[in-house]
CSV table of N, CA and C in Angstrom, one decimal:
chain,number,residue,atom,x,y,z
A,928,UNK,N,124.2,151.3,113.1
A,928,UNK,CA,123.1,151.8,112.3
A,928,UNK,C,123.4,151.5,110.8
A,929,UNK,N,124.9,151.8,110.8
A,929,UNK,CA,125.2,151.6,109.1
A,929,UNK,C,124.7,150.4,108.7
A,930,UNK,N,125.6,149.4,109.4
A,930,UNK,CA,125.6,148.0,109.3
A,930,UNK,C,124.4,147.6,109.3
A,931,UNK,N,123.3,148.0,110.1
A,931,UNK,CA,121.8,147.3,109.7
A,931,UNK,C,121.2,148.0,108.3
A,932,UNK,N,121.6,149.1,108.0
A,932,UNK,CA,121.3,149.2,106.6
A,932,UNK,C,121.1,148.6,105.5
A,933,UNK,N,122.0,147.6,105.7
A,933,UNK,CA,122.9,146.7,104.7
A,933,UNK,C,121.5,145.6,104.6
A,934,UNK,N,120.5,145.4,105.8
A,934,UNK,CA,119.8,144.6,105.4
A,934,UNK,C,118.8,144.9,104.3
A,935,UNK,N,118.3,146.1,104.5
A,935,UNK,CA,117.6,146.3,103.5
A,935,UNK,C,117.8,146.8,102.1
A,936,UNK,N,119.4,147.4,102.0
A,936,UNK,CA,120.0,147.8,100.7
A,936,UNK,C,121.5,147.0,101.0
A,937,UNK,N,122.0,146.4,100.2
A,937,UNK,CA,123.6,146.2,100.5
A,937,UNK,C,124.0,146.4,98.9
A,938,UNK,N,123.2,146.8,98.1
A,938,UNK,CA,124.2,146.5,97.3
A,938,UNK,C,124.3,148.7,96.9
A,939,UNK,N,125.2,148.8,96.0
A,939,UNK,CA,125.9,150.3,96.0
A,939,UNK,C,125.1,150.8,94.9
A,940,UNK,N,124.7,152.1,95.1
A,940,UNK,CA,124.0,152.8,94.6
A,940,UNK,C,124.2,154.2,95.0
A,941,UNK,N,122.7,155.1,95.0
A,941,UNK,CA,123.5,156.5,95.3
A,941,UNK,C,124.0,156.8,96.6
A,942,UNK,N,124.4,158.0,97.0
A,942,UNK,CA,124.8,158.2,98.0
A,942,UNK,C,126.7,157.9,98.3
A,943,UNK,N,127.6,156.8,97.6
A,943,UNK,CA,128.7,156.6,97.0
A,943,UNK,C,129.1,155.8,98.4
A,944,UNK,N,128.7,155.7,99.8
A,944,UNK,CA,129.2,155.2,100.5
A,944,UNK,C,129.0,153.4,100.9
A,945,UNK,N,128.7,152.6,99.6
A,945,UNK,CA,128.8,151.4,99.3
A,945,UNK,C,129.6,151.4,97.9
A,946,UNK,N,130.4,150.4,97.7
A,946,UNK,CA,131.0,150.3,96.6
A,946,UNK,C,131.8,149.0,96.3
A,947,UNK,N,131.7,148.4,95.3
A,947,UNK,CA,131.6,147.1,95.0
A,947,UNK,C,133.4,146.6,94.7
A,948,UNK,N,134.2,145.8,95.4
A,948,UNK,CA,135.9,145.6,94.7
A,948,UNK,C,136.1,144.4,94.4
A,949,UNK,N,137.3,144.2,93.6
A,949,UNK,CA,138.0,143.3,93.7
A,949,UNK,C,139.2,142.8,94.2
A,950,UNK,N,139.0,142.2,95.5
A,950,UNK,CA,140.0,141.7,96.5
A,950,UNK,C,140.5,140.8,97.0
A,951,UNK,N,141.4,140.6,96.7
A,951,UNK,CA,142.2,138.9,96.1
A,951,UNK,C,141.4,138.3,95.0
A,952,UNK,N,141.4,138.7,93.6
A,952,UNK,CA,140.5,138.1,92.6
A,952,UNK,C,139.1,137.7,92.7
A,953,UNK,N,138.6,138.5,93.5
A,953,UNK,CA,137.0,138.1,93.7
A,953,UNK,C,136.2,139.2,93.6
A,954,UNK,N,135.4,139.5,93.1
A,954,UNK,CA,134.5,140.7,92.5
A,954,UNK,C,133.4,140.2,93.3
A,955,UNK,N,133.1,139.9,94.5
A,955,UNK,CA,131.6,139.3,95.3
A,955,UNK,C,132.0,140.4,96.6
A,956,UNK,N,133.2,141.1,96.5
A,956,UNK,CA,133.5,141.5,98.0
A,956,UNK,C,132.7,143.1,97.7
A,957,UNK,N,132.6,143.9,99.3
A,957,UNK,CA,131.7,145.0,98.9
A,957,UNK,C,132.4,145.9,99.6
A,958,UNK,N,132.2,147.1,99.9
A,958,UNK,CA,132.7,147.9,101.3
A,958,UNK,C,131.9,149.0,101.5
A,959,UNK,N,131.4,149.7,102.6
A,959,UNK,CA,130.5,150.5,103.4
A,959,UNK,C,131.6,151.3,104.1
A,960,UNK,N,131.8,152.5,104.0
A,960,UNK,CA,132.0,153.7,104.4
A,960,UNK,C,131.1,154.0,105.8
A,961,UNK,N,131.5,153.8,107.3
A,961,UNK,CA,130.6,154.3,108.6
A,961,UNK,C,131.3,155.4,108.6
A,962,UNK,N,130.7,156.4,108.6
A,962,UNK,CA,131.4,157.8,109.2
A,962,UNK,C,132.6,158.2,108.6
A,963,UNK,N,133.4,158.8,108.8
A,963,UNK,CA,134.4,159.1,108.5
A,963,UNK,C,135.8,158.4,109.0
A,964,UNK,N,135.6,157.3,109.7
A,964,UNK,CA,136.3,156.7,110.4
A,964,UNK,C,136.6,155.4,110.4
A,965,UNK,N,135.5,154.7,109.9
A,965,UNK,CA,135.9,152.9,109.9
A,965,UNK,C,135.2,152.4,108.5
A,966,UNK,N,135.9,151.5,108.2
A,966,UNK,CA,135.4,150.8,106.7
A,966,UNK,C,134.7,149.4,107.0
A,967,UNK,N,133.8,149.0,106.5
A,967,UNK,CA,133.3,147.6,106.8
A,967,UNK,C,133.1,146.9,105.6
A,968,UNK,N,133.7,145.4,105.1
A,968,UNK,CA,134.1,145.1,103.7
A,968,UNK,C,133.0,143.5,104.4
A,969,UNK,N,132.1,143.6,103.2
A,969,UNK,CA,130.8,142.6,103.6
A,969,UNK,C,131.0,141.8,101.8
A,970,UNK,N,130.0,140.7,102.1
A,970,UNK,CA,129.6,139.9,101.2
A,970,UNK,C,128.5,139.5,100.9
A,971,UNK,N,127.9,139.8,99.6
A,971,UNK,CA,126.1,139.4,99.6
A,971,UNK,C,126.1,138.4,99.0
A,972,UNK,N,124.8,137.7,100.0
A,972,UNK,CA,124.7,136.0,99.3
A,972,UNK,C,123.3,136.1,98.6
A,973,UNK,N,123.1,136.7,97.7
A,973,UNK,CA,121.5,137.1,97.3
A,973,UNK,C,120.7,136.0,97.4
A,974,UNK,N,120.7,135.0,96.6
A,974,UNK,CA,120.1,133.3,96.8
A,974,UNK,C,119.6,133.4,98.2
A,975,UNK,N,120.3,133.3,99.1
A,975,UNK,CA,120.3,133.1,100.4
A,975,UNK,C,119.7,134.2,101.1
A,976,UNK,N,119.7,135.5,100.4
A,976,UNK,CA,119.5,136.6,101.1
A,976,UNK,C,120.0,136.8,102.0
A,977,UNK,N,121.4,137.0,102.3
A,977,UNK,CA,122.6,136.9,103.6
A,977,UNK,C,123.9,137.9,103.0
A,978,UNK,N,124.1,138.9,104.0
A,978,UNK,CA,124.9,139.5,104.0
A,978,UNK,C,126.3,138.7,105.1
A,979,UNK,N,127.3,138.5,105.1
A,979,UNK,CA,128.3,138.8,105.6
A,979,UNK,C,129.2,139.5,105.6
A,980,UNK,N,129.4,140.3,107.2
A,980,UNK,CA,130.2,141.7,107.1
A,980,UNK,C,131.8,140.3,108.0
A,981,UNK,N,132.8,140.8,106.6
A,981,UNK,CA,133.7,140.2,106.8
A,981,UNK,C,134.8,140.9,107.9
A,982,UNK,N,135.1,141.9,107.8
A,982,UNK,CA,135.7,142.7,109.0
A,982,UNK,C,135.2,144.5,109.1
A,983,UNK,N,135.9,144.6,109.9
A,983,UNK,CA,135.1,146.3,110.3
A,983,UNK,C,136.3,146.8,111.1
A,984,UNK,N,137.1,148.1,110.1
A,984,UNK,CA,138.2,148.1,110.5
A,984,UNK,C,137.7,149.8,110.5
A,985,UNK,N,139.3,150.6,110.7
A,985,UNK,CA,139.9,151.9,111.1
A,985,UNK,C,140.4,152.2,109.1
A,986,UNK,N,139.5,152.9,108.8
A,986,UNK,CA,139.8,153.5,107.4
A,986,UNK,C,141.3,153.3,107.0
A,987,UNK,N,142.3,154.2,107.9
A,987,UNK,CA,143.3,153.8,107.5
A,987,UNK,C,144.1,152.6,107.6
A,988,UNK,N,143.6,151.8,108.4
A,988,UNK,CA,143.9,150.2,108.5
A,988,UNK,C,143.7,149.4,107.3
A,989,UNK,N,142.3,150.0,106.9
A,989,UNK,CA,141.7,149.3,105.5
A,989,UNK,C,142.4,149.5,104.4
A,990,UNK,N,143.0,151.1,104.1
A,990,UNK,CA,143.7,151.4,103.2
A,990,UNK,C,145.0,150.7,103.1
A,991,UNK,N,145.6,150.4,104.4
A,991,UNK,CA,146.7,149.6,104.3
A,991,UNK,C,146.9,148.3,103.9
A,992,UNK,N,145.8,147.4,104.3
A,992,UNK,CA,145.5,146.3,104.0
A,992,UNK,C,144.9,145.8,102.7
A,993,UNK,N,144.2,146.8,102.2
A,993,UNK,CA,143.4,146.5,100.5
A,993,UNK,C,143.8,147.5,99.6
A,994,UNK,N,144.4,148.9,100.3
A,994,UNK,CA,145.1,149.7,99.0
A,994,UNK,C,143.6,150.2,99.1
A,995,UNK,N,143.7,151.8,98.4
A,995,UNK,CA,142.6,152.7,98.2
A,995,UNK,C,141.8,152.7,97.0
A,996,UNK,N,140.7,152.7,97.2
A,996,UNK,CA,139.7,152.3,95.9
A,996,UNK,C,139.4,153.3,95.6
């Protein structure tokens, strides 16, 4: 349900559970907060109108792998 959200809003705004990084020198990457439990780090191709959800991990997995934002 989170993840189809993304169609019709992906980019971050209120609510704080979208939020825009930079990860490996790239400021295009995004991340979505599902629940309390898994992080999902996407990419919007606005031109194209296309979201790609790059992985969809275990919060604390995420923290280990990109460090806490």
């Amino acid at each position: 349900e989170k993840l189809r959200s993304l169609r019709e809003d992906p980019f971050p705004g209120s609510g704080g559970d979208k939020e825009r990084l930079c990860v490996q020198g790239r400021d295009d990457t995004y991340r979505l907060h599902i629940s309390h439990t898994f992080t999902a780090f996407y990419r919007i191709y606005d031109s194209r109108k296309e979201v790609h959800v790059l992985a969809v991990m275990p919060i604390e997995q995420a923290h280990k792998r990109y460090g806490r934002f």
